[in-house]
Each structure stands twice: as C-alpha cells, then as structure tokens.
C-alpha positions as a Python dict, from the first residue, in 0.01 Angstrom:
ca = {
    (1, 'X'): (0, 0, 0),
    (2, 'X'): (-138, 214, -271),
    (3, 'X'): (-495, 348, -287),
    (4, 'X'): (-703, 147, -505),
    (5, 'X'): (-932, 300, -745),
    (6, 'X'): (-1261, 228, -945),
    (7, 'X'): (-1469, 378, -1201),
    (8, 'X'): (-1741, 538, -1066),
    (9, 'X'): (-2034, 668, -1305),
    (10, 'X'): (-2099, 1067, -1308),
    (11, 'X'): (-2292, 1159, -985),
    (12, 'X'): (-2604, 1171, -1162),
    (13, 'X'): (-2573, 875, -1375),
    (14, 'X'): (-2844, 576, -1338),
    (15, 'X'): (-2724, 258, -1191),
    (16, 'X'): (-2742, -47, -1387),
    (17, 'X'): (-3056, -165, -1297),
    (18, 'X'): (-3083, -505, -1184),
    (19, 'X'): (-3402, -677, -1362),
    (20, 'X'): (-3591, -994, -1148),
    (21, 'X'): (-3595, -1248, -1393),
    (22, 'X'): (-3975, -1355, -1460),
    (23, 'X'): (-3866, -1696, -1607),
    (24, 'X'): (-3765, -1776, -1231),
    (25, 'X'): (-4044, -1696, -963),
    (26, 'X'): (-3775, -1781, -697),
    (27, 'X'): (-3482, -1593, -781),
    (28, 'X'): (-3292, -1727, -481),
    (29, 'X'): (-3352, -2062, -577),
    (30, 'X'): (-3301, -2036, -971),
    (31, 'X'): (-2926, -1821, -879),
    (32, 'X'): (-2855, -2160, -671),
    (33, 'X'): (-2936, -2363, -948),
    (34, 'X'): (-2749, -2185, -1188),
    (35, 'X'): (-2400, -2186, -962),
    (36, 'X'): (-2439, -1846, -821),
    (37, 'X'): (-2422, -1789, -449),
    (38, 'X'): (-2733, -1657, -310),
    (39, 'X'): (-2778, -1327, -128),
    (40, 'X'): (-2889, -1311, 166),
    (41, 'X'): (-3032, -978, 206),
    (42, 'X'): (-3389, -1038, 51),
    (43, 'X'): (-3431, -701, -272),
    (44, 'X'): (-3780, -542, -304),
    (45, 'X'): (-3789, -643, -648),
    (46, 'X'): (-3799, -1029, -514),
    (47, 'X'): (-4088, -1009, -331),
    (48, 'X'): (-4376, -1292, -402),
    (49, 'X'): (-4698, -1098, -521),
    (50, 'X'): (-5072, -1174, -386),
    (51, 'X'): (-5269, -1390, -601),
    (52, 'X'): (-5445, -1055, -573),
    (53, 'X'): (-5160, -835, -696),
    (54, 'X'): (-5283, -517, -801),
    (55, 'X'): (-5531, -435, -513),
    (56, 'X'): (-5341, -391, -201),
    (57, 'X'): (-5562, -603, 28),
    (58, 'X'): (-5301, -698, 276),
    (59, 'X'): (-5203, -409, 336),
    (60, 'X'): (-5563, -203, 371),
    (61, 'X'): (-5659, -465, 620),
    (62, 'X'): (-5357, -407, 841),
    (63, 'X'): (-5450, 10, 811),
    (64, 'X'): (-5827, -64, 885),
    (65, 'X'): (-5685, -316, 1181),
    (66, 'X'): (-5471, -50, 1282),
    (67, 'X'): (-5727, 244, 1282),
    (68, 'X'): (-5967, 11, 1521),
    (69, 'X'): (-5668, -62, 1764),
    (70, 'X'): (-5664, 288, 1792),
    (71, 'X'): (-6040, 388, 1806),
    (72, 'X'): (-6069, 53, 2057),
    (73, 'X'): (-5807, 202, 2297),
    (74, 'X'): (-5910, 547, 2281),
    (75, 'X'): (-6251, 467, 2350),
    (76, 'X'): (-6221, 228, 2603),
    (77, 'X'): (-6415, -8, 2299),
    (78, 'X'): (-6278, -343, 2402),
    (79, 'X'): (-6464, -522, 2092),
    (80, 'X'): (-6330, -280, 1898),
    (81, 'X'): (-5995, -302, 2016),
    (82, 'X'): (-6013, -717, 1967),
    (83, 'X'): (-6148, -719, 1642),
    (84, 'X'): (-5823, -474, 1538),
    (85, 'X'): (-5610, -711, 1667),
    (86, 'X'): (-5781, -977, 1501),
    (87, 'X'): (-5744, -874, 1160),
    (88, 'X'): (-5415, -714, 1199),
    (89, 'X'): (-5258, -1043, 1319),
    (90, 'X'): (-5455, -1226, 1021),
    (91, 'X'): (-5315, -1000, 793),
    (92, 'X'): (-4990, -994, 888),
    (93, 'X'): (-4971, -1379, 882),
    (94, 'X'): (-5106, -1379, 538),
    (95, 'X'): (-4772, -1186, 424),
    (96, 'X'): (-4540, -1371, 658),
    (97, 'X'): (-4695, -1729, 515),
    (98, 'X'): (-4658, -1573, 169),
    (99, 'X'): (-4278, -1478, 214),
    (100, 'X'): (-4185, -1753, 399),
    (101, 'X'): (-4348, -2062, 145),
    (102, 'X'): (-4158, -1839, -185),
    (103, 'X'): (-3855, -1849, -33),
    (104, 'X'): (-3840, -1435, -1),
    (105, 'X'): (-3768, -1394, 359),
    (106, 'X'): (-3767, -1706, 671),
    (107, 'X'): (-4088, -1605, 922),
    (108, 'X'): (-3963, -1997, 1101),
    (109, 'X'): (-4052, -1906, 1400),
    (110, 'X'): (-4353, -1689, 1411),
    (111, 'X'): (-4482, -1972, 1204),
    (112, 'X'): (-4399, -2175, 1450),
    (113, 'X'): (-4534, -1996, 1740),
    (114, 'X'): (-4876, -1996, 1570),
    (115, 'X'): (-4834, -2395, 1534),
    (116, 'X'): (-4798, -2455, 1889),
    (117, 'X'): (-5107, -2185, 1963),
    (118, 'X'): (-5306, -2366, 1730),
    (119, 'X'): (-5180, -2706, 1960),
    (120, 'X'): (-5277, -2576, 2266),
    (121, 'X'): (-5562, -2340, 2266),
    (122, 'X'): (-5796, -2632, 2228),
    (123, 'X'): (-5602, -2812, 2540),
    (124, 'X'): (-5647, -2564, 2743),
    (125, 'X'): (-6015, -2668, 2822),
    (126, 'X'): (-5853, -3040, 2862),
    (127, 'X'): (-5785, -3151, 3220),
    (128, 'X'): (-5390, -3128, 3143),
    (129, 'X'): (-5236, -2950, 3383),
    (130, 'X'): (-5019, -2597, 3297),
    (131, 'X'): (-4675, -2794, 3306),
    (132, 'X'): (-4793, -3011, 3026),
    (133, 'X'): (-4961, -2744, 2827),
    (134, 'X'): (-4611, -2559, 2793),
    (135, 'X'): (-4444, -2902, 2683),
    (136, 'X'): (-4713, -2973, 2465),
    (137, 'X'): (-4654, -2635, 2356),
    (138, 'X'): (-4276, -2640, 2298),
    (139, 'X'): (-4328, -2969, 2114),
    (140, 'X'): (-4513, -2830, 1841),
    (141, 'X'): (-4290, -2532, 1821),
    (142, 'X'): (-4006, -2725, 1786),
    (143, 'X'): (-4151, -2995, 1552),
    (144, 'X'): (-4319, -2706, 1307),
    (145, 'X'): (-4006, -2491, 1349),
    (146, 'X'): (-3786, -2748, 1212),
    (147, 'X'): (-4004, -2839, 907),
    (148, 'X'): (-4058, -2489, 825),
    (149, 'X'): (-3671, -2375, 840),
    (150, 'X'): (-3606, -2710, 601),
    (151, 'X'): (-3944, -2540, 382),
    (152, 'X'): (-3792, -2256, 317),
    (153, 'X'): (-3451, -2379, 258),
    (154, 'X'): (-3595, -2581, -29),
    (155, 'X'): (-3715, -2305, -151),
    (156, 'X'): (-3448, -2034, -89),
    (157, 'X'): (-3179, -2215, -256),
    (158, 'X'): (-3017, -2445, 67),
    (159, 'X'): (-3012, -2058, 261),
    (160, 'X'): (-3153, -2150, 623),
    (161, 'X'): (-3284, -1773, 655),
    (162, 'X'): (-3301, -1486, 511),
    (163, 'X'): (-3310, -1098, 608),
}
C-alpha cells in the first residue's frame, strides 16, 4: 500500500478555530439534535459558566480551602484543617453539580456518593445497626446513581458519560 498524504497548513499557520455556538448552551446536546455524533472528550470551550462568570469564586474558595489544609496540618490546627476541607469539598461539588446538570462532563457517582452520605449521616444516631447503615447506604447510591447517569444523558445528547 501506498503512503497516504494530506495537506497540512505551514508550521506556523493558525488552526481553524472551532467557535462554541452561543445559540446552543449544550453543544453536546444541540450536535445530537442536529444528526451529528457527539464527542466524547468534553473541549474547554464547552464548559458551563457560573451564574457568577467573571469573578472566579469557585475557584478562590478551593485556593483559600487549600491554603488552610495546609496551615491546619502544619500547625497541628485541627479547626483549621476541617474548615479547609470543608470548603474545598463545597467548592468542588459546586463545579462537579455544575458540569454534571449541563451535560459538560458525568460526576454520576461522586454525586452519588454524596446522596447516600446525605442518607446516612442522620442514621447514624438511629438505633440501626452498621450492616443496615451500609445497605441503606448502597441503596441511595444506587438509586441517585441511576437517575443522575439518565440526567446527564438527557442532557449530553443520549452519551452515558463523558471525559
């Protein structure tokens, strides 16, 4: 077999650029719609934006969560070192709601995880004993991962996740 060749721009030649289409807010959704097969490799460009889009608050909470982690455990500050943690995690499952419910990127089952925490943190003061707390557990997990997964493949154009 022969070598096959393409045209290749010069080596310092833009790329065509590929513009997000603002008509759409969920790309992957609107190329399903219009016959195209989705990608599944989520692009920058595609990523939902914060109601509060031009200040980065998501992000400076994770730093300032990040920077008391570190002053907590260097210090021996257990407060410190919880509160970190605290806002870090609350952070971070801002963004992983916000991605999963556009259709961006699947966060199924941390989502889900955090559904069956939510179950069984109050049950742990109940009288149920430990074997029924982890079925009680994997119940919910199961229950919320299956209704997110079929979320965000509304939403993602029929893809059941997304990278």
């Amino acid at each position: 077999m022969g070598k096959r060749s393409r045209k290749r721009g010069a080596p310092g030649a833009p790329r065509p650029s590929t513009a997000v289409d603002t008509a759409h807010p969920r790309p992957a959704a609107a190329a399903a719609r219009r016959g195209r097969p989705v990608d599944r490799k989520a692009r920058r460009e595609e990523a939902p934006q914060a109601l509060w889009h031009p200040v980065p608050v998501t992000e400076t909470l994770i730093f300032i969560g990040l920077v008391l982690v570190l002053i907590g455990f260097f210090t021996n500050a257990i407060a410190m070192l919880a509160i970190g943690m605290v806002i870090v995690s609350v952070a971070a499952l801002e963004l992983a709601i916000r991605e999963h419910f556009a259709g961006y990127k699947s966060h199924s089952a941390l989502l889900a995880a955090v559904c069956a925490v939510v179950v069984n943190v109050p049950l742990y003061w109940t009288p149920l004993p430990q074997p029924g707390l982890l079925v009680t557990g994997a119940l919910a997990f199961a229950a919320a991962f299956q209704l997110l997964r079929n979320a965000f493949a509304k939403q993602a154009g029929g893809l059941k996740f997304r990278a």
